[in-house]
Coordinates of C-alpha atoms and ligand atoms in Angstrom, one line a residue:
X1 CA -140.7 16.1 -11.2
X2 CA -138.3 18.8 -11.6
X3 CA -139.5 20.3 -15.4
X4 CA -136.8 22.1 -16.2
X5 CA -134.8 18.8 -17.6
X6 CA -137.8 17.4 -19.3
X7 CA -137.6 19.3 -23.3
X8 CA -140.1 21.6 -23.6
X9 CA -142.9 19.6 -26.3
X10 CA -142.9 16.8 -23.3
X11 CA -143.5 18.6 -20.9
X12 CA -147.9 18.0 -21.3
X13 CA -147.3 14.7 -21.2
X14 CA -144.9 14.8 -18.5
X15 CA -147.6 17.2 -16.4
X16 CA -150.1 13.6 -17.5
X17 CA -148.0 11.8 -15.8
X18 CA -147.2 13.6 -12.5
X19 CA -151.0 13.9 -12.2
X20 CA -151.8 10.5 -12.7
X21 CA -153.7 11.0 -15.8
X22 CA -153.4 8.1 -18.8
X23 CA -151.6 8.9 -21.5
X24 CA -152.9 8.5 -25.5
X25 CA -151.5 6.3 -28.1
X26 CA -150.3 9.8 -29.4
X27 CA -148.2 10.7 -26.3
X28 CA -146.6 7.3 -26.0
X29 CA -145.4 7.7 -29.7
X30 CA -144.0 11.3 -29.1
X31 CA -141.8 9.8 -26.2
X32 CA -141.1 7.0 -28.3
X33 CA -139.5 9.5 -30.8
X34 CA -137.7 11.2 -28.0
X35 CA -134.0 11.2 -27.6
X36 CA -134.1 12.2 -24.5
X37 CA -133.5 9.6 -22.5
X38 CA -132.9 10.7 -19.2
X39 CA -136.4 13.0 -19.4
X40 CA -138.2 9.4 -20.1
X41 CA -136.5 7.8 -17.0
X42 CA -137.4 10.3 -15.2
X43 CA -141.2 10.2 -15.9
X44 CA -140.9 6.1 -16.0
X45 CA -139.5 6.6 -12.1
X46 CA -142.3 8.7 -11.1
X47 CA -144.7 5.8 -12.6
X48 CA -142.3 2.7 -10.9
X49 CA -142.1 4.5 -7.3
X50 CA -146.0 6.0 -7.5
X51 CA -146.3 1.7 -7.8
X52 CA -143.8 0.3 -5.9
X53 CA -141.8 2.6 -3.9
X54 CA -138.1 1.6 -3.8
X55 CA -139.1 -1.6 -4.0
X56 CA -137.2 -4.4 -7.0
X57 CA -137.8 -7.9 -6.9
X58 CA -137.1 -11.0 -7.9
X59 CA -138.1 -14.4 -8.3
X60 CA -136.7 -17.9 -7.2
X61 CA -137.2 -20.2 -9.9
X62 CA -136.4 -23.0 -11.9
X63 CA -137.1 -22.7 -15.8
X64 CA -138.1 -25.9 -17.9
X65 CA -138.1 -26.1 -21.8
X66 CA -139.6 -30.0 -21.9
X67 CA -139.2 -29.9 -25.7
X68 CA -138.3 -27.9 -28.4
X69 CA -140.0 -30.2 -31.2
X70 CA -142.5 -27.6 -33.0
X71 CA -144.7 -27.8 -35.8
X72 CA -144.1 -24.1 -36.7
X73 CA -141.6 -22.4 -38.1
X74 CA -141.4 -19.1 -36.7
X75 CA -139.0 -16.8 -38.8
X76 CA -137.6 -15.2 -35.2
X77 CA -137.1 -18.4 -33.6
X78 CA -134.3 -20.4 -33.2
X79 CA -135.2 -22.7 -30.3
X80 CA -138.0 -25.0 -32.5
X81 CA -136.5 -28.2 -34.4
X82 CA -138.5 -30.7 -36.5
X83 CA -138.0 -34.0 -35.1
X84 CA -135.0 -35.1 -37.4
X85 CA -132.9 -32.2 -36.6
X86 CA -129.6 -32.8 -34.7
X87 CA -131.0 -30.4 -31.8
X88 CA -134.2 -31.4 -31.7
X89 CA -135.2 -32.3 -27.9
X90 CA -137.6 -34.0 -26.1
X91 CA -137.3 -34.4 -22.2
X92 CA -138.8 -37.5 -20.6
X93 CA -141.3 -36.7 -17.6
X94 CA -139.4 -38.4 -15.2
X95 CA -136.2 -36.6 -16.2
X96 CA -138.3 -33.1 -15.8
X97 CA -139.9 -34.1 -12.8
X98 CA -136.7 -35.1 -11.1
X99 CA -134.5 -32.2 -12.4
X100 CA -137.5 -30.2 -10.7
X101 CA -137.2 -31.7 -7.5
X102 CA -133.3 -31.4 -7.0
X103 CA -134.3 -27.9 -7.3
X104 CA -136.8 -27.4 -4.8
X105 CA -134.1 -27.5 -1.4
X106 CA -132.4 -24.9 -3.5
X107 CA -135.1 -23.1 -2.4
X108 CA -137.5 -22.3 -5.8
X109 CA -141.2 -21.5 -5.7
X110 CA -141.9 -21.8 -9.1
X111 CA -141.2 -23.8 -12.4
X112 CA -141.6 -22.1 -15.2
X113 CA -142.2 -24.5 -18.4
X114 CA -142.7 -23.8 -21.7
X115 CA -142.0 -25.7 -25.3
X116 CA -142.7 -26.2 -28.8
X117 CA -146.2 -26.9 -30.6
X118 CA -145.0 -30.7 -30.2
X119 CA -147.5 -32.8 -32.7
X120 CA -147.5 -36.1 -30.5
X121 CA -147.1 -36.0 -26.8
X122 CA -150.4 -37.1 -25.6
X123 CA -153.0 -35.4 -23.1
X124 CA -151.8 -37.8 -20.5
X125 CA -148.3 -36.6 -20.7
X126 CA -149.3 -33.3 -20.1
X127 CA -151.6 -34.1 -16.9
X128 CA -149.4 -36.7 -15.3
X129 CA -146.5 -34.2 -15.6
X130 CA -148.3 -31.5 -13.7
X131 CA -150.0 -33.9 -11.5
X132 CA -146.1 -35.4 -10.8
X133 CA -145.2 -31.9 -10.1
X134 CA -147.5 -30.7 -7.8
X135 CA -147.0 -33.9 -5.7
X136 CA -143.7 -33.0 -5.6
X137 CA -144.5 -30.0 -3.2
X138 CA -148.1 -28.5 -3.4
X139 CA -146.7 -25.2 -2.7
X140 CA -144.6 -25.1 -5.8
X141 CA -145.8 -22.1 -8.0
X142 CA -146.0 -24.1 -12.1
X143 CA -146.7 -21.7 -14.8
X144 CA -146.7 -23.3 -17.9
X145 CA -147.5 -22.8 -21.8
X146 CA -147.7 -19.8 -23.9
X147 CA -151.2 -18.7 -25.0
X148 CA -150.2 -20.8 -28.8
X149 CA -149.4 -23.9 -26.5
X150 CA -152.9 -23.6 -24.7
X151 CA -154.3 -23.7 -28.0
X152 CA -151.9 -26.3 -30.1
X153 CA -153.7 -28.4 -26.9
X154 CA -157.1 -27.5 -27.2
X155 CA -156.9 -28.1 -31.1
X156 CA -154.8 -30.8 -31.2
X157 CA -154.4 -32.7 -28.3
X158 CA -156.9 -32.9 -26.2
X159 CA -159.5 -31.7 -29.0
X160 CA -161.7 -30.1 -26.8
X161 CA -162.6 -26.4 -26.0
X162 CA -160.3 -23.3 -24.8
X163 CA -161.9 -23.3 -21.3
X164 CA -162.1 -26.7 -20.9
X165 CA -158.3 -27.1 -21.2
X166 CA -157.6 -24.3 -19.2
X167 CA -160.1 -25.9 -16.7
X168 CA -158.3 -29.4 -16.5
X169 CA -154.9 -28.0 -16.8
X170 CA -155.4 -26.4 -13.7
X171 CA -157.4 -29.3 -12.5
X172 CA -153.9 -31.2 -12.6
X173 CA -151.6 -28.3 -11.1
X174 CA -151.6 -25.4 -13.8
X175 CA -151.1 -22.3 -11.5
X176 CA -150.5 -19.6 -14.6
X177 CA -149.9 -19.6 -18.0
X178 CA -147.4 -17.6 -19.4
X179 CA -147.2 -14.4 -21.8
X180 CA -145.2 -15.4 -24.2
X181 CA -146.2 -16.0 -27.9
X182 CA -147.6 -12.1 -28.0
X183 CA -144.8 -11.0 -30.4
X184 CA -145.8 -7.7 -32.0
X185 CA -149.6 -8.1 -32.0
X186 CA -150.1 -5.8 -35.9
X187 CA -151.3 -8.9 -38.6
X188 CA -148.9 -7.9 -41.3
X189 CA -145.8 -8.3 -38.6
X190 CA -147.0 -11.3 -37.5
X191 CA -147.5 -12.6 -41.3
X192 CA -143.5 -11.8 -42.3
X193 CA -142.0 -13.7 -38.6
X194 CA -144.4 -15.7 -37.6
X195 CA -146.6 -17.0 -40.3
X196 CA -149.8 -19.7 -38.6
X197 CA -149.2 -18.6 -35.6
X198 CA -152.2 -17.7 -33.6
X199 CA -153.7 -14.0 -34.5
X200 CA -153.9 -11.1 -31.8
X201 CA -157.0 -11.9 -30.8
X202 CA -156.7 -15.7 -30.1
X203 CA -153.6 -14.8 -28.3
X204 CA -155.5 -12.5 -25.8
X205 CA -158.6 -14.4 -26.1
X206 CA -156.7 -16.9 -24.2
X207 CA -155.9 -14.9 -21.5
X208 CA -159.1 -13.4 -21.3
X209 CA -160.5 -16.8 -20.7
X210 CA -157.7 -17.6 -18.4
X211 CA -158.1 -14.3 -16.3
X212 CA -162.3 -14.3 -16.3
X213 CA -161.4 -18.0 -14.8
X214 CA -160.2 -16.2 -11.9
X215 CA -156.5 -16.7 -13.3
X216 CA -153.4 -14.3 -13.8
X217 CA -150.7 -14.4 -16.5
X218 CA -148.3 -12.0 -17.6
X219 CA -148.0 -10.1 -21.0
X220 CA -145.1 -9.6 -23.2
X221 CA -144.0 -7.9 -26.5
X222 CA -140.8 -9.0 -29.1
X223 CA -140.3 -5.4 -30.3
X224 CA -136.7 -4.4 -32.8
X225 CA -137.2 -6.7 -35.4
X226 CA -138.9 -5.4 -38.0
X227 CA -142.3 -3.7 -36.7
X228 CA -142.7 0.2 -36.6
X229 CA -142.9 2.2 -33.1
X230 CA -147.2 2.8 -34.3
X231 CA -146.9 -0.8 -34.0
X232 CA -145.4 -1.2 -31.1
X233 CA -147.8 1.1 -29.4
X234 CA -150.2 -0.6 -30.6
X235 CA -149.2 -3.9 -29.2
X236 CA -149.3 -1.5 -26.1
X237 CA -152.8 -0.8 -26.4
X238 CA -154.1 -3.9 -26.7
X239 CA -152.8 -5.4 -23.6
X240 CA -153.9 -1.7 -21.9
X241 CA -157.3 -2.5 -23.3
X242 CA -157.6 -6.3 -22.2
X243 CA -156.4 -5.3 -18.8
X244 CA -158.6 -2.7 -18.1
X245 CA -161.3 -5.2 -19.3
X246 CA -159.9 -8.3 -16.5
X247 CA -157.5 -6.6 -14.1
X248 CA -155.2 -10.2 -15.2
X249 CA -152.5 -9.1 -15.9
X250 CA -149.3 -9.4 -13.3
X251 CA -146.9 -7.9 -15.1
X252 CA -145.3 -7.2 -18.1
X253 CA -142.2 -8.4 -19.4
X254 CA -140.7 -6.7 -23.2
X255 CA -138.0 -8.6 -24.6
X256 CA -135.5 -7.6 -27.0
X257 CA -135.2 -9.9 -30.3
X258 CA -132.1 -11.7 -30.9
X259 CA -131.1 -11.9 -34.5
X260 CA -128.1 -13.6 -34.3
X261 CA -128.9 -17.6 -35.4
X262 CA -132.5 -16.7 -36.5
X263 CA -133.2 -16.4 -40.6
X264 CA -133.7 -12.6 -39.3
X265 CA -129.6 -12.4 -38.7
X266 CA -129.3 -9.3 -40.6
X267 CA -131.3 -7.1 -38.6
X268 CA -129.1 -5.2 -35.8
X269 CA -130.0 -5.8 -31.9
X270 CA -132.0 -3.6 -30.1
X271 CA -129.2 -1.3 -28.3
X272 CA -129.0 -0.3 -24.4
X273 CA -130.8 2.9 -25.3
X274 CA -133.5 1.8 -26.9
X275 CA -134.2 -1.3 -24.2
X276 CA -134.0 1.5 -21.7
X277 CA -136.3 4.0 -24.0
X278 CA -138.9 0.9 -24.3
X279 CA -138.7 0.0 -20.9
X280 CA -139.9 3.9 -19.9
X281 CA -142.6 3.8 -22.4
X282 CA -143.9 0.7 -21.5
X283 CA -144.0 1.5 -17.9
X284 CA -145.8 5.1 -18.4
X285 CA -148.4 4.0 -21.3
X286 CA -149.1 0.8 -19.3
X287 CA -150.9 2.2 -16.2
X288 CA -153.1 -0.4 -15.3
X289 CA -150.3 -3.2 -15.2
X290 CA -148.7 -3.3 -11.6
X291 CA -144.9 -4.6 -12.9
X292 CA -142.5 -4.1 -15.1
X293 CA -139.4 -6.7 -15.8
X294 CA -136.2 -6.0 -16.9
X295 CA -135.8 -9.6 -18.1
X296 CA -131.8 -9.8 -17.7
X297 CA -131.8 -12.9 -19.9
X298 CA -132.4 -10.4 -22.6
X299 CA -130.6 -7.3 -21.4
X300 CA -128.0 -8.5 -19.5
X301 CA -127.5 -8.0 -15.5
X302 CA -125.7 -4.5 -15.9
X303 CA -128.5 -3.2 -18.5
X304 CA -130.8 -4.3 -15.7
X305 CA -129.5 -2.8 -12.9
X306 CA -129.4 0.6 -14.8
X307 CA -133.6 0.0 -15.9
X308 CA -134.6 0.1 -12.4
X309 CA -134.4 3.4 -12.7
X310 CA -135.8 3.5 -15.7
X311 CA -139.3 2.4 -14.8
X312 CA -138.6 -1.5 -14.2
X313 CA -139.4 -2.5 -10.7
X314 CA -138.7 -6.6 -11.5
X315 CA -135.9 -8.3 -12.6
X316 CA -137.2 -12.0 -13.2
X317 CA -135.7 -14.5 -11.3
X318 CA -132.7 -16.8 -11.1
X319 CA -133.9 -19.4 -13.7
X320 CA -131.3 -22.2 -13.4
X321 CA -131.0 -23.0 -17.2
X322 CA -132.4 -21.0 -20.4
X323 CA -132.9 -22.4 -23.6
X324 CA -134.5 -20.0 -26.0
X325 CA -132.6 -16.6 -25.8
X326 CA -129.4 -18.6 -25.3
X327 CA -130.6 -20.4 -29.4
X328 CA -130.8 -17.4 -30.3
X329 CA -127.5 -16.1 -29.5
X330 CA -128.1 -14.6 -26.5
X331 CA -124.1 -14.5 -24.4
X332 CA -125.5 -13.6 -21.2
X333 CA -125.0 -16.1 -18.0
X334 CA -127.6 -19.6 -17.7
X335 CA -128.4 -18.6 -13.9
X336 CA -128.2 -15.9 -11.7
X337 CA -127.6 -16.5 -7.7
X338 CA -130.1 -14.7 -5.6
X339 CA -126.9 -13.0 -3.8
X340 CA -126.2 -11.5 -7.0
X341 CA -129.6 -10.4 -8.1
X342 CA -129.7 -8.7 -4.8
X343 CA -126.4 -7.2 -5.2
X344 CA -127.3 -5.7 -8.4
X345 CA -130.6 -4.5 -7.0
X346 CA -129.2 -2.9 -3.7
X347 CA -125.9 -1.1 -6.3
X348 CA -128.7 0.2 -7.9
X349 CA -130.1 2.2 -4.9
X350 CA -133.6 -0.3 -4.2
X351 CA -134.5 -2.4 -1.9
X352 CA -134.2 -6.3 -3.0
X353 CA -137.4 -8.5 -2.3
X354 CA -138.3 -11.7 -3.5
X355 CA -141.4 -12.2 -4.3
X356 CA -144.1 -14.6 -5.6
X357 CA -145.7 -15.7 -8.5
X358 CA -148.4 -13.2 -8.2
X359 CA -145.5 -10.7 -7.3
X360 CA -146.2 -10.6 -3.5
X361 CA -143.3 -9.7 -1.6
X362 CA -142.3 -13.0 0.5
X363 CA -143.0 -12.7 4.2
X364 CA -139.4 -12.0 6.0
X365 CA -137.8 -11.7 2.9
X366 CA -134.4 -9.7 3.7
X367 CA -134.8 -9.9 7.5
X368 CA -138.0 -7.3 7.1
X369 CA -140.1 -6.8 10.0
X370 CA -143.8 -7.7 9.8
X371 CA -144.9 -3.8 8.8
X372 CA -142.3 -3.9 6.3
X373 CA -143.7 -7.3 4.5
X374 CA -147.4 -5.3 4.9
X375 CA -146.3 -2.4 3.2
X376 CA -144.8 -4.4 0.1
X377 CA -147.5 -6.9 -0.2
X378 CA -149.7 -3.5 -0.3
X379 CA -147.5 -1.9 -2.6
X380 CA -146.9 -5.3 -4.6
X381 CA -150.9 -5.7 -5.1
X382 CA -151.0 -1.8 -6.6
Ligands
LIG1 S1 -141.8 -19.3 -31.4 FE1 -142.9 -21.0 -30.5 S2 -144.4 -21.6 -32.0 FE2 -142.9 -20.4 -33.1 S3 -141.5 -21.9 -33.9 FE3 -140.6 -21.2 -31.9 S4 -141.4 -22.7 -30.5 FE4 -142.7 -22.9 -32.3

């Protein structure tokens, strides 16, 4: 790392960093308070390519929102609907299931489903649909259901215990759950935009089920709404914590709010910079998390592109249809072509790979030779 562009008062934490050392709470909020931008990209890239070389990836996949129909309310949300309201939506099985399979000879190798707290669809539903799915291809990747959904069934559906519906959803075809739902993890944050939704520690109590199961999930944060940068490395911290506890956790994935149709309209959207200064943060607190995703649902393709060099190593996948950003406001595109996530990858001076659930680096991928596909499924298990 060339010290002499990094400002002098980082420069102990920078040293941290080039010597593999883990950073404090206290170091993560000094480079949160940095302006210098560059000087956190720079220590973010040493963290992304120590990790994953010149690697970026991608994933081929097909997202499903089966209903929005919630029983909450959360203040930063504008995907839920009660039943009576005009955009309230509820997707039969059979529609999902077949939407689903006239996307597998595009080539996907997961579904990714998630929807509200719904208060009637029945177990049955839930277990035929990922029964139905998996027959459709037993090779098909599903993860499914926030940590809050996992628990809405547990509760209130099939009114049994957290490990027990874990246990039978992936009896029926569950293959990982999902990391949304984390938020900002600080009580009084979670009181003001998501009031009765589950607490900090229910959320990562699911995941520490799901990942002493033998499972893996990934781990997210909702940051520039209204928490506080302690809070936000605190959010950090936990999920640091609870993976050095389970090793679970593939990646992590920070998403920027959007205000625009939420009650929270006046607040003003994260900008580029501060995307690309939590990016760098996130990728050099979180040492003990192999990936980092620049989701471009949330940033954009361009902004994307541009975070691969600062510290993201990921940039989700092509996702066919989004519903929850695009509620929100968000103007970016529904889908992304894999020719054009690789062309934004290879403009951006990496090497494209798509990868797995589990981010593995597909065998062949690109035309690599055999040694090539060992050295990223190496570098993608780091
Ligand atoms: S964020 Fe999830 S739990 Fe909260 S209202 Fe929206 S769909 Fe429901």
């Amino acid at each position: 790392m060339n010290y002499t562009l990094i400002p002098k008062q980082l420069r102990p934490i920078a040293e941290k960093i080039e010597a593999g050392t883990r950073i404090s709470e206290n170091d993560a909020l000094n480079l949160y308070r940095s302006d210098d931008l560059n000087a956190l990209g720079m220590m973010a890239n040493v963290v992304r390519e120590r990790k994953n070389g010149n690697f970026a990836t991608y994933i081929h996949n097909r997202y499903i929102n089966y209903s929005n129909i919630c029983v909450l309310s959360c203040q930063f949300c504008a995907f839920a609907a009660k039943k009576r309201d005009a955009h309230a939506f509820e997707h039969a099985a059979s529609e999902i299931v077949q939407v689903v399979a006239e996307a597998l000879p595009l080539g996907i190798t997961e579904v990714h489903m998630v929807g509200g707290l719904h208060p009637t669809l029945k177990k049955e539903w839930y277990l035929d649909l990922l029964r139905d799915l998996r027959a459709l291809d037993p090779k098909l990747h599903i993860k499914a259901f926030t940590a809050i959904e996992v628990r809405h069934l547990a509760q209130r559906i099939f009114k049994i215990s957290i490990p027990d519906t874990l246990a039978v959803l992936r009896e029926n075809g569950l293959g990982s759950i999902t990391g949304g739902g984390a938020e900002i993890f600080d009580a009084g944050v979670r009181d003001k935009i998501c009031r009765g939704k589950e607490t900090a520690e229910e959320w990562l109590d699911v995941h520490r089920t799901w990942h002493r199961m033998g499972g893996r999930s990934t781990c997210t944060m909702l940051y520039g709404h209204i928490e506080t940068l302690e809070q936000r490395v605190d959010h950090l911290r936990q999920l640091r914590e609870l993976q050095d506890e389970t090793g679970g956790f593939s990646g992590f994935v920070p998403f920027a709010f959007e205000p625009q149709t939420t009650i929270l309209a006046h607040i003003k959207r994260a900008s580029a910079i501060e995307q690309l200064r939590n990016l760098a943060v996130s990728r050099i607190y979180l040492d003990n998390i192999g990936h980092l995703t620049a989701y471009w649902v949330s940033t954009g393709l361009p902004l994307a592109q541009v975070a691969l060099s600062y510290g993201a190593d990921d940039l989700h996948g092509t996702i066919i249809e989004e519903k929850i950003f695009h509620m929100a406001g968000a103007t970016t595109p529904q889908q992304q072509t894999i020719a054009a996530l690789e062309h934004a990858i290879r403009e951006a001076g990496r090497v494209p790979v798509q990868r797995d659930s589990s981010y593995r680096h597909l065998n062949g991928a690109n035309g690599s030779t055999s040694s090539e596909s060992r050295t990223r499924a190496e570098l993608a298990c780091a």
